[in-house]
CSV table of C-alpha atoms in Angstrom, one decimal:
chain,number,residue,atom,x,y,z
A,1,MET,CA,97.4,135.7,62.7
A,2,TYR,CA,97.0,132.8,64.5
A,3,SER,CA,100.4,131.3,65.1
A,4,ILE,CA,100.3,127.5,65.3
A,5,VAL,CA,104.2,127.9,65.1
A,6,ASP,CA,106.4,125.4,67.6
A,7,HIS,CA,107.8,128.8,69.4
A,8,GLU,CA,109.9,126.2,71.6
A,9,LYS,CA,112.3,124.4,69.1
A,10,ILE,CA,112.7,127.7,67.1
A,11,GLN,CA,114.5,129.3,69.4
A,12,LYS,CA,116.2,125.8,70.5
A,13,THR,CA,117.9,126.0,66.6
A,14,LYS,CA,118.7,129.7,67.0
A,15,GLU,CA,120.7,129.2,70.2
A,16,GLN,CA,122.7,125.8,68.7
A,17,ILE,CA,122.8,127.7,65.6
A,18,LYS,CA,125.1,130.7,68.1
A,19,GLU,CA,126.1,127.8,69.7
A,20,VAL,CA,127.9,125.8,66.6
A,21,TYR,CA,129.0,129.5,65.2
A,22,LEU,CA,130.9,130.1,68.4
A,23,MET,CA,132.3,127.3,69.6
A,24,ASP,CA,135.6,127.6,66.8
A,25,LYS,CA,137.0,129.6,63.7
A,26,ARG,CA,136.4,127.7,61.9
A,27,PRO,CA,133.8,129.4,58.5
A,28,TRP,CA,130.4,129.2,57.2
A,29,VAL,CA,129.2,127.8,53.8
A,30,VAL,CA,125.3,128.2,53.8
A,31,GLY,CA,123.8,126.3,51.0
A,32,TYR,CA,121.0,128.6,49.2
A,33,SER,CA,118.6,127.7,46.8
A,34,GLY,CA,116.0,130.0,46.7
A,35,GLY,CA,113.3,127.5,47.9
A,36,LYS,CA,111.3,127.4,51.2
A,37,ASP,CA,114.1,125.3,53.7
A,38,SER,CA,117.3,127.5,52.2
A,39,THR,CA,115.2,130.2,52.7
A,40,VAL,CA,114.4,129.0,56.4
A,41,VAL,CA,118.0,127.9,57.5
A,42,VAL,CA,118.8,131.4,56.4
A,43,GLN,CA,116.5,133.4,58.0
A,44,LEU,CA,117.3,131.5,61.7
A,45,VAL,CA,121.1,132.7,60.7
A,46,PHE,CA,120.9,135.7,60.2
A,47,GLN,CA,118.2,136.2,63.5
A,48,ALA,CA,120.7,134.6,65.2
A,49,LEU,CA,124.5,136.8,63.9
A,50,SER,CA,121.9,138.9,64.7
A,51,GLU,CA,121.5,138.6,68.5
A,52,LEU,CA,125.7,138.2,69.3
A,53,SER,CA,127.6,141.1,70.5
A,54,ARG,CA,130.4,142.5,67.8
A,55,GLU,CA,132.9,140.8,69.7
A,56,GLN,CA,131.4,137.0,69.0
A,57,LEU,CA,131.1,137.5,65.3
A,58,HIS,CA,134.5,136.7,64.8
A,59,LYS,CA,134.4,134.2,61.4
A,60,LYS,CA,133.0,134.8,57.8
A,61,VAL,CA,129.8,133.2,57.1
A,62,TYR,CA,129.6,133.1,53.0
A,63,VAL,CA,125.8,132.7,51.6
A,64,ILE,CA,125.6,130.3,48.2
A,65,SER,CA,123.5,130.1,45.7
A,66,SER,CA,123.9,127.9,42.9
A,67,ASP,CA,122.9,129.2,39.2
A,68,THR,CA,123.5,126.5,36.5
A,69,ARG,CA,123.0,129.3,34.1
A,70,VAL,CA,120.2,127.6,32.1
A,71,GLU,CA,117.8,128.0,35.8
A,72,THR,CA,114.4,129.3,35.1
A,73,PRO,CA,113.9,132.7,35.0
A,74,LEU,CA,111.7,133.5,37.4
A,75,ILE,CA,113.1,131.3,40.1
A,76,ILE,CA,116.7,133.1,39.4
A,77,SER,CA,115.7,136.9,39.4
A,78,SER,CA,114.2,135.6,43.0
A,79,ILE,CA,117.1,134.7,44.1
A,80,GLU,CA,119.5,137.4,43.0
A,81,ASN,CA,116.9,139.8,44.2
A,82,THR,CA,117.3,138.0,48.0
A,83,LEU,CA,121.3,137.6,47.7
A,84,ASN,CA,121.0,141.5,47.2
A,85,LEU,CA,118.3,142.1,50.3
A,86,ILE,CA,120.2,139.8,52.2
A,87,GLN,CA,123.8,141.9,51.9
A,88,LYS,CA,122.7,144.9,51.9
A,89,ARG,CA,121.5,144.3,55.4
A,90,ALA,CA,124.2,142.2,56.8
A,91,TRP,CA,126.5,145.6,55.7
A,92,GLU,CA,123.8,147.5,58.0
A,93,LEU,CA,124.0,145.6,61.0
A,94,ASN,CA,127.8,144.8,60.1
A,95,LEU,CA,127.1,141.0,60.1
A,96,PRO,CA,130.2,139.2,58.5
A,97,ILE,CA,127.8,137.7,55.9
A,98,GLU,CA,128.8,137.3,52.4
A,99,CYS,CA,126.5,136.5,49.4
A,100,HIS,CA,127.8,134.7,46.4
A,101,LYS,CA,126.5,133.5,43.0
A,102,VAL,CA,128.3,130.5,41.6
A,103,ARG,CA,128.3,129.2,38.3
A,104,PRO,CA,129.6,126.3,36.0
A,105,GLU,CA,132.5,127.5,33.5
A,106,ILE,CA,131.4,128.8,30.3
A,107,ASP,CA,133.1,125.9,28.7
A,108,LYS,CA,131.7,123.3,30.8
A,109,SER,CA,128.3,125.1,30.6
A,110,PHE,CA,125.0,123.3,29.1
A,111,TRP,CA,125.5,124.4,26.0
A,112,ALA,CA,128.5,124.3,25.9
A,113,TYR,CA,128.4,120.8,26.4
A,114,LEU,CA,124.6,120.0,25.0
A,115,ILE,CA,125.0,122.6,21.5
A,116,GLY,CA,129.3,122.5,21.4
A,117,LYS,CA,129.9,118.4,21.9
A,118,GLY,CA,126.8,117.3,21.7
A,119,TYR,CA,125.4,115.5,24.8
A,120,PRO,CA,122.2,114.0,24.4
A,121,PRO,CA,119.7,116.6,26.5
A,122,PRO,CA,120.1,114.1,29.8
A,123,ARG,CA,118.4,111.1,31.4
A,124,GLN,CA,117.9,109.6,34.5
A,125,LYS,CA,120.5,107.2,34.0
A,126,PHE,CA,122.8,109.6,32.2
A,127,ARG,CA,122.2,112.7,34.5
A,128,TRP,CA,125.4,114.2,33.5
A,129,CYS,CA,124.1,118.1,34.2
A,130,THR,CA,124.1,117.4,38.0
A,131,ASP,CA,127.5,117.0,39.0
A,132,ARG,CA,128.8,119.7,35.6
A,133,LEU,CA,126.2,122.3,36.6
A,134,LYS,CA,125.9,122.5,40.2
A,135,ILE,CA,127.7,120.1,42.1
A,136,ASP,CA,131.5,120.5,40.9
A,137,PRO,CA,131.0,125.3,41.1
A,138,VAL,CA,129.3,124.5,44.8
A,139,ASN,CA,132.8,121.7,45.5
A,140,GLN,CA,135.5,124.3,44.0
A,141,PHE,CA,134.2,127.5,46.2
A,142,ILE,CA,134.1,125.3,49.4
A,143,LEU,CA,137.5,124.3,48.3
A,144,ASP,CA,138.5,127.3,48.1
A,145,ARG,CA,137.3,128.4,51.4
A,146,VAL,CA,139.8,125.4,53.0
A,147,SER,CA,142.5,126.4,50.9
A,148,GLU,CA,141.9,129.2,52.8
A,149,TYR,CA,141.0,128.5,56.2
A,150,GLY,CA,142.2,125.0,56.3
A,151,GLU,CA,138.6,123.7,57.0
A,152,VAL,CA,135.0,125.4,56.7
A,153,ILE,CA,131.3,124.0,58.0
A,154,MET,CA,128.4,123.8,55.1
A,155,VAL,CA,125.5,125.1,56.3
A,156,LEU,CA,122.1,123.7,54.5
A,157,GLY,CA,118.4,122.7,55.1
A,158,VAL,CA,118.3,119.0,54.4
A,159,ARG,CA,115.5,117.8,56.5
A,160,ASN,CA,114.7,114.1,57.9
A,161,ASN,CA,112.1,112.2,56.0
A,162,GLU,CA,112.5,113.9,53.2
A,163,SER,CA,112.9,110.8,51.1
A,164,SER,CA,114.6,107.7,52.8
A,165,THR,CA,117.7,107.8,50.8
A,166,ARG,CA,118.7,110.9,52.0
A,167,ASP,CA,117.6,110.0,55.4
A,168,GLN,CA,120.3,106.8,54.8
A,169,VAL,CA,122.7,109.4,53.9
A,170,LEU,CA,122.4,111.7,56.9
A,171,ARG,CA,122.5,108.4,59.5
A,172,THR,CA,126.1,107.1,57.7
A,173,HIS,CA,127.8,110.1,58.2
A,174,SER,CA,126.5,111.5,61.2
A,175,VAL,CA,128.1,110.8,65.0
A,176,GLU,CA,126.0,109.9,68.2
A,177,GLY,CA,126.1,113.5,70.0
A,178,LYS,CA,127.9,115.8,67.7
A,179,VAL,CA,125.4,118.2,65.3
A,180,LEU,CA,128.2,117.8,63.1
A,181,MET,CA,128.3,115.0,59.9
A,182,LYS,CA,131.1,114.7,57.9
A,183,HIS,CA,131.1,115.2,54.4
A,184,SER,CA,130.9,112.4,52.5
A,185,THR,CA,133.4,113.4,49.8
A,186,LEU,CA,135.2,117.0,50.7
A,187,PRO,CA,138.0,116.5,53.0
A,188,ASN,CA,138.5,119.1,55.6
A,189,ALA,CA,134.2,119.8,54.8
A,190,TYR,CA,131.6,119.3,57.7
A,191,VAL,CA,128.1,119.7,57.2
A,192,TYR,CA,126.1,120.8,60.3
A,193,ALA,CA,121.9,120.6,59.2
A,194,PRO,CA,120.1,123.1,62.1
A,195,ILE,CA,116.0,122.3,60.7
A,196,ARG,CA,117.0,118.4,60.2
A,197,HIS,CA,114.9,118.0,62.9
A,198,PHE,CA,111.7,120.3,61.1
A,199,THR,CA,109.1,119.0,59.7
A,200,LEU,CA,107.0,120.6,56.3
A,201,ASP,CA,104.6,122.1,58.4
A,202,ASP,CA,107.4,123.5,61.5
A,203,VAL,CA,108.9,124.9,57.7
A,204,TRP,CA,106.2,126.7,56.2
A,205,ASP,CA,104.3,127.9,59.9
A,206,TYR,CA,107.8,129.5,60.5
A,207,LEU,CA,108.5,131.4,57.5
A,208,LEU,CA,104.2,132.4,56.7
A,209,ASP,CA,103.6,133.9,61.2
A,210,ASP,CA,104.2,138.0,61.5
A,211,ALA,CA,106.8,136.6,64.8
A,212,TYR,CA,109.3,135.7,62.7
A,213,PRO,CA,110.0,138.5,59.2
A,214,SER,CA,111.8,137.6,56.8
A,215,PRO,CA,115.0,140.3,59.1
A,216,TRP,CA,116.7,141.2,55.5
A,217,GLY,CA,113.0,142.9,54.8
A,218,GLY,CA,112.1,139.9,52.2
A,219,ASN,CA,108.7,138.7,51.4
A,220,ASN,CA,107.8,134.9,52.2
A,221,TYR,CA,104.0,135.2,50.3
A,222,ALA,CA,106.1,135.7,47.7
A,223,LEU,CA,108.3,133.0,48.5
A,224,ARG,CA,104.5,130.5,49.1
A,225,ASP,CA,103.1,131.8,45.7
A,226,LEU,CA,106.3,130.5,43.5
A,227,TYR,CA,105.2,126.7,45.5
A,228,ASP,CA,101.6,127.3,44.6
A,229,SER,CA,103.1,127.8,41.1
A,230,SER,CA,105.9,125.6,40.9
A,231,ASN,CA,105.2,122.8,43.8
A,232,ALA,CA,109.3,123.0,45.0
A,233,GLU,CA,113.2,123.6,45.0
A,234,CYS,CA,115.2,122.3,43.3
A,235,PRO,CA,118.0,121.8,46.0
A,236,LEU,CA,121.5,123.2,46.2
A,237,MET,CA,123.6,119.9,45.9
A,238,VAL,CA,126.7,119.4,47.4
A,239,ASP,CA,126.8,115.5,48.0
A,240,LYS,CA,127.7,113.8,44.9
A,241,GLU,CA,126.0,110.7,47.4
A,242,ILE,CA,122.3,112.9,48.3
A,243,LYS,CA,122.6,113.0,43.8
A,244,GLU,CA,120.4,110.7,43.4
A,245,SER,CA,117.8,111.2,46.5
A,246,ALA,CA,117.0,114.6,45.1
A,247,GLY,CA,115.4,113.2,41.9
A,248,SER,CA,114.6,115.2,38.8
A,249,CYS,CA,114.8,119.3,39.4
A,250,GLY,CA,112.1,118.6,36.6
A,251,ASN,CA,109.0,116.0,38.0
A,252,SER,CA,107.9,118.4,40.6
A,253,ARG,CA,110.3,121.4,41.8
A,254,PHE,CA,111.8,124.1,40.3
A,255,GLY,CA,115.4,123.8,38.6
A,256,CYS,CA,116.5,124.9,35.0
A,257,TRP,CA,114.0,125.5,33.0
A,258,VAL,CA,115.5,122.4,30.2
A,259,CYS,CA,115.8,119.7,32.7
A,260,THR,CA,114.5,116.6,30.3
A,261,VAL,CA,114.7,114.1,33.2
A,262,VAL,CA,110.9,113.4,33.0
A,263,ALA,CA,108.8,113.4,31.0
A,264,LYS,CA,106.9,116.6,31.5
A,265,ASP,CA,107.8,119.9,33.6
A,266,LYS,CA,105.3,120.7,36.0
A,267,ALA,CA,107.1,123.9,37.4
A,268,LEU,CA,107.5,125.5,34.4
A,269,ILE,CA,103.8,124.4,33.4
A,270,GLY,CA,102.3,126.2,36.3
A,271,PHE,CA,104.2,129.5,35.9
A,272,ILE,CA,102.1,129.6,32.7
A,273,GLU,CA,99.3,128.5,33.5
A,274,SER,CA,99.4,131.0,36.1
A,275,GLY,CA,100.1,134.1,33.9
A,276,HIS,CA,103.4,134.5,32.6
A,277,GLU,CA,103.1,133.2,29.7
A,278,TRP,CA,106.0,134.8,28.0
A,279,LEU,CA,108.0,130.8,29.6
A,280,GLU,CA,105.8,129.2,27.1
A,281,PRO,CA,108.4,129.8,24.2
A,282,LEU,CA,110.8,127.6,26.9
A,283,LEU,CA,108.8,124.4,27.3
A,284,ILE,CA,107.7,124.3,23.4
A,285,PHE,CA,112.1,124.1,23.1
A,286,ARG,CA,112.7,122.0,26.4
A,287,ASN,CA,109.8,119.3,25.2
A,288,ASN,CA,111.5,119.4,21.4
A,289,LEU,CA,114.8,118.3,23.5
A,290,ALA,CA,113.4,115.6,24.7
A,291,LYS,CA,112.3,114.6,21.3
A,292,TYR,CA,115.8,115.1,19.6
A,293,ARG,CA,117.5,112.9,22.0
A,294,GLU,CA,115.1,110.3,20.9
A,295,MET,CA,115.8,110.7,17.2
A,296,ARG,CA,118.1,108.3,15.8
A,297,GLU,CA,118.9,110.4,12.8
A,298,LEU,CA,120.2,113.6,15.1
A,299,ARG,CA,122.8,110.8,16.8
A,300,GLN,CA,126.1,109.7,15.9
A,301,LYS,CA,126.3,106.0,15.9
A,302,GLN,CA,129.6,105.8,17.7
A,303,ARG,CA,130.8,107.8,20.8
A,304,MET,CA,133.1,110.8,21.0
A,305,LYS,CA,135.8,108.8,20.9
A,306,GLY,CA,135.2,106.6,18.5
A,307,GLN,CA,134.0,104.1,20.1
A,308,VAL,CA,131.3,101.7,18.5
A,309,TYR,CA,128.6,100.2,20.7
A,310,LEU,CA,126.0,97.3,19.4
A,311,THR,CA,122.5,97.4,21.3
A,312,HIS,CA,119.5,94.6,21.3
A,313,VAL,CA,116.8,95.3,19.4
A,314,SER,CA,113.4,92.5,19.6
A,315,VAL,CA,111.4,92.1,16.4
A,316,GLU,CA,108.7,94.4,17.9
A,317,ASP,CA,110.3,97.4,18.3
A,318,ILE,CA,111.7,97.7,14.4
A,319,GLU,CA,110.5,100.0,12.7
A,320,GLY,CA,108.9,99.3,9.3
A,321,ASN,CA,109.2,95.9,7.9
A,322,LEU,CA,112.8,93.4,8.2
A,323,SER,CA,112.6,93.5,4.7
A,324,ASP,CA,113.4,97.4,4.5
A,325,TYR,CA,116.6,96.5,6.3
A,326,ASP,CA,120.3,95.8,5.5
A,327,GLN,CA,121.6,93.4,7.7
A,328,VAL,CA,124.9,92.2,8.6
A,329,PRO,CA,126.3,89.6,11.0
A,330,GLU,CA,128.4,91.6,13.2
A,331,SER,CA,131.7,89.6,12.3
A,332,GLU,CA,131.6,92.0,9.1
A,333,LEU,CA,130.5,95.3,10.1
A,334,GLY,CA,133.6,96.8,9.8
A,335,LYS,CA,133.2,95.2,5.9
A,336,TYR,CA,129.4,96.7,5.5
A,337,LEU,CA,130.8,100.4,6.6
A,338,ALA,CA,134.0,100.5,4.8
A,339,GLU,CA,132.0,99.4,1.6
A,340,LYS,CA,129.1,101.6,1.8
A,341,LYS,CA,131.4,104.4,3.0
A,342,ILE,CA,129.7,105.5,5.7
A,343,ASP,CA,131.1,108.4,8.1
A,344,LEU,CA,129.2,106.9,11.4
A,345,THR,CA,129.5,111.2,12.8
A,346,ASN,CA,127.3,112.2,10.5
A,347,VAL,CA,125.0,109.2,8.7
A,348,GLU,CA,121.3,110.0,9.5
A,349,GLU,CA,119.2,106.8,8.0
A,350,LEU,CA,121.3,104.0,8.5
A,351,ASN,CA,118.9,101.0,8.3
A,352,LEU,CA,120.9,98.4,9.2
A,353,LEU,CA,120.8,95.9,11.8
A,354,VAL,CA,123.3,93.4,12.6
A,355,ILE,CA,123.1,89.5,14.1
A,356,ASP,CA,124.5,88.4,16.4
A,357,LYS,CA,125.9,84.9,17.0
A,358,GLU,CA,122.9,84.0,18.3
A,359,GLY,CA,121.0,84.9,15.5
A,360,LYS,CA,119.9,88.3,17.8
A,361,TYR,CA,118.9,91.6,16.3
A,362,LYS,CA,121.8,94.4,17.0
A,363,GLN,CA,121.5,98.0,16.3
A,364,LEU,CA,124.2,100.4,16.7
A,365,GLY,CA,124.1,102.7,19.5
A,366,LEU,CA,123.3,106.1,20.0
A,367,GLY,CA,126.4,108.9,20.4
A,368,PRO,CA,126.7,112.9,20.2
A,369,PHE,CA,124.5,115.2,18.3
A,370,THR,CA,126.0,115.3,14.8
A,371,LEU,CA,126.9,118.2,13.9
A,372,LYS,CA,124.3,119.2,11.8
A,373,ALA,CA,121.2,118.6,14.9
A,374,ARG,CA,123.9,120.9,16.6
A,375,GLU,CA,123.2,123.7,14.1
A,376,MET,CA,119.8,122.9,13.5
A,377,ILE,CA,120.0,123.1,18.1
A,378,LEU,CA,121.4,126.7,18.2
A,379,ARG,CA,118.6,128.3,15.5
A,380,GLU,CA,115.6,127.1,17.2
A,381,LEU,CA,117.4,127.9,21.1
A,382,LEU,CA,118.4,131.3,19.1
A,383,GLU,CA,114.7,131.8,17.5
A,384,THR,CA,113.0,130.6,21.0
A,385,GLN,CA,115.0,133.4,23.0
A,386,LYS,CA,114.0,136.2,19.8
A,387,LYS,CA,110.6,135.1,20.9
A,388,VAL,CA,111.2,135.6,24.7
A,389,GLN,CA,112.0,138.8,24.5
A,390,GLU,CA,109.2,140.4,22.2
A,391,LEU,CA,106.4,138.0,24.1
A,392,LYS,CA,108.8,140.0,27.7
A,393,GLY,CA,109.5,143.4,25.8
A,394,ASP,CA,112.6,142.8,27.5
A,395,PRO,CA,115.8,143.3,24.4
A,396,ASP,CA,118.1,142.1,26.6
A,397,PHE,CA,116.6,139.2,28.0
A,398,GLU,CA,118.8,136.2,27.1
A,399,LEU,CA,118.6,132.5,27.1
A,400,ILE,CA,122.9,132.0,25.9
A,401,THR,CA,125.6,134.0,26.2
A,402,ILE,CA,127.9,135.5,23.7
A,403,GLU,CA,130.8,133.7,25.5
A,404,GLU,CA,129.4,130.3,25.9
A,405,LEU,CA,128.4,130.5,21.6
A,406,LYS,CA,132.6,131.4,21.6
A,407,THR,CA,133.0,128.1,23.0
A,408,ILE,CA,130.3,126.3,21.1
A,409,ARG,CA,132.1,127.4,17.7
A,410,ARG,CA,135.6,126.3,19.3
A,411,TYR,CA,134.0,123.2,20.4
A,412,TRP,CA,132.1,123.0,17.0
A,413,ARG,CA,135.9,124.3,15.0
A,414,SER,CA,137.5,121.1,16.2
A,415,ASP,CA,134.6,118.7,15.5
A,416,GLY,CA,135.6,120.2,11.9
A,417,ASP,CA,133.9,122.7,11.4
A,418,PHE,CA,135.4,124.4,8.7
A,419,GLU,CA,132.7,126.1,7.7
A,420,ASP,CA,132.8,128.0,10.6
A,421,ARG,CA,129.0,128.2,10.7
A,422,VAL,CA,128.4,129.8,14.6
A,423,PRO,CA,129.1,133.9,13.8
A,424,LYS,CA,126.6,133.3,10.0
A,425,ILE,CA,123.8,131.3,12.5
A,426,TYR,CA,123.3,134.6,14.5
A,427,GLU,CA,124.0,137.4,12.7
A,428,GLU,CA,121.2,135.3,10.4
A,429,ILE,CA,118.6,134.7,13.3
A,430,VAL,CA,119.9,137.7,15.9
A,431,GLY,CA,121.0,140.2,13.0
A,432,GLU,CA,124.0,142.1,15.6
A,433,LYS,CA,127.6,141.1,14.1
A,434,VAL,CA,129.9,140.2,17.4
A,435,ASP,CA,133.4,140.2,17.1
A,436,TRP,CA,134.2,136.3,17.0
A,437,GLU,CA,138.1,137.4,16.8
A,438,ILE,CA,139.6,138.2,13.9
A,439,ASP,CA,142.8,135.8,14.1
A,440,ASP,CA,139.9,133.3,14.7
A,441,HIS,CA,139.3,132.1,11.1
A,442,PRO,CA,138.3,129.0,9.0
A,443,VAL,CA,140.9,127.0,7.9
A,444,LEU,CA,138.9,126.1,4.9
A,445,ASN,CA,137.1,128.1,2.9
A,446,GLU,CA,133.6,126.6,1.6
A,447,GLU,CA,135.3,126.2,-1.0
A,448,GLN,CA,138.2,124.1,-0.4
A,449,ALA,CA,136.2,122.8,2.1
A,450,ALA,CA,134.2,121.3,-0.4
A,451,LEU,CA,136.8,119.9,-2.7
A,452,LEU,CA,138.1,117.9,0.4
A,453,ARG,CA,134.7,116.7,0.6
A,454,ARG,CA,135.4,115.2,-3.1
A,455,LEU,CA,138.7,114.2,-2.8
A,456,CYS,CA,137.7,112.2,0.5
A,457,ASP,CA,134.4,110.5,-1.3
A,458,GLU,CA,137.5,109.7,-4.1
A,459,MET,CA,139.7,108.0,-2.2
A,460,ASN,CA,137.4,106.1,0.3
A,461,VAL,CA,139.1,108.6,3.1
A,462,SER,CA,136.5,109.7,6.0
A,463,ASP,CA,135.8,113.0,5.4
A,464,SER,CA,135.7,113.5,9.3
A,465,LEU,CA,138.9,111.6,10.2
A,466,MET,CA,140.2,114.4,7.5
A,467,LYS,CA,138.9,117.2,9.6
A,468,GLN,CA,140.1,116.1,13.2
A,469,LEU,CA,143.7,115.2,11.4
A,470,ILE,CA,144.0,118.7,10.1
A,471,ARG,CA,142.6,121.0,12.7
A,472,THR,CA,145.3,119.3,15.2
A,473,GLU,CA,148.3,119.8,12.6
A,474,GLN,CA,146.7,123.8,12.5
A,475,ASN,CA,146.1,123.8,16.6
A,476,TYR,CA,150.5,123.3,16.3
A,477,TYR,CA,151.0,125.1,14.1
A,478,SER,CA,152.4,128.2,15.3
A,479,LEU,CA,153.8,126.2,18.1
A,480,LYS,CA,158.0,126.1,18.2
A,481,PHE,CA,157.6,122.6,20.0
A,482,LYS,CA,155.2,120.2,19.1
A,483,LYS,CA,154.9,117.9,21.8
A,484,GLY,CA,152.1,116.1,21.8
A,485,ILE,CA,151.1,116.2,17.7
A,486,LEU,CA,151.7,112.5,17.7
A,487,GLN,CA,150.3,111.5,20.2
A,488,GLU,CA,147.1,113.3,19.3
A,489,ILE,CA,147.3,112.0,15.9
A,490,ASP,CA,147.6,108.7,17.3
A,491,GLN,CA,144.6,108.5,19.1
A,492,ILE,CA,143.0,110.0,16.2
A,493,LEU,CA,144.0,107.1,14.2
A,494,ASN,CA,143.2,104.3,16.2
A,495,GLN,CA,139.0,105.3,17.0
A,496,GLU,CA,137.4,102.2,17.3
A,497,TRP,CA,135.2,102.9,14.5
A,498,LEU,CA,138.4,102.6,12.2
A,499,HIS,CA,139.5,99.3,12.7
A,500,LEU,CA,136.1,97.7,12.7
């Protein structure tokens, strides 16, 4: 094919990579997201190392990729295939390259937080997922290498002119005349951006030119086809300062299929329209998640630790007639909730307007999903998994793992799920039995739980409060020394909603 590649720029970049590699003993951690920029970086690093002598290959190069556990299936499959090819070819050439895939811990996975703890789906101003799913696992890998070697160098596929915010971050941490930048948050970690001065055209010209084939036998034309369907990639995140500049991975990037930060997931839609119809149930589920986030009846009316907050609401935004709502002065809110026996963790319909001192209307702010809502979402997720297995013809395809389900079960039981519903839901929908641990049985059976609810109602005591207290006592029951139980009970009894 006709080449328009800037060969001089490619050669200079490769020579610089060699110089930076040889100048010290600090190991490299190369970020690979599966997209165009990171592919260019890994390819150039691989080629540069291949041109060094055996004696010069004196330190490790770790190629790492982040798997959030909710990556778009097509993308994670492509990444895994590429990492396998890179590792195999590196072994054949005796290059000091190790490929690793980092993941969030099971109890910090997307489903553990959303279905287990009830976190609402992320939005632009509450992107709780990025730190937990992407930044933290990568940073932990880097810190482990720092602990082992003292210092490390992160090699990233960031470029100038990608965004004004990212340019500012790059300028802030750059030192004139130096190719390495100090990492903004990680001690003893430095950043090297070998393609910083590449343009978008430079990237694609290099990847698609026959003069620079993939050194591990990959297919860069297949990568371009992914872009034709999904528009761009979700970068590997290692810096909280860059997080905001990266925007949403669901807008014009392929990343997590559950991303609800934007209104439409163009990437997932693109994949479906390009012939991958088996992804359609994922898109439907993702769109439903975005709807559920806005449904007040599915959300607790207090924060996770019992704090109650109020948000202003205009008359225009109030659904129905004002006469349909109870209107209560802010100073009498606690009395109203007590008299009505309203449990803010479970109440669904709550036609209540709170009037502040200035006569303006407020509503109770929203917290996590209720247990009932989480059960509904889990059922829908398992049904979606079942549909995709049928459409794809792959009975082993998973959207959620058994380990995550066990974590969700533990979180639910801490929130008062004495009926132990996770195993029942799984067996009902999937039709399989799982070893849920014999000694991990419900505190109360269904009959006892119903009796507890009735007694709480008669004594005007919160059902959810009693469940928290019983669960705390049960957690300490078998311990010889019960240090900490009084503090936990004190925290439960001092939740803000109890003292309004």
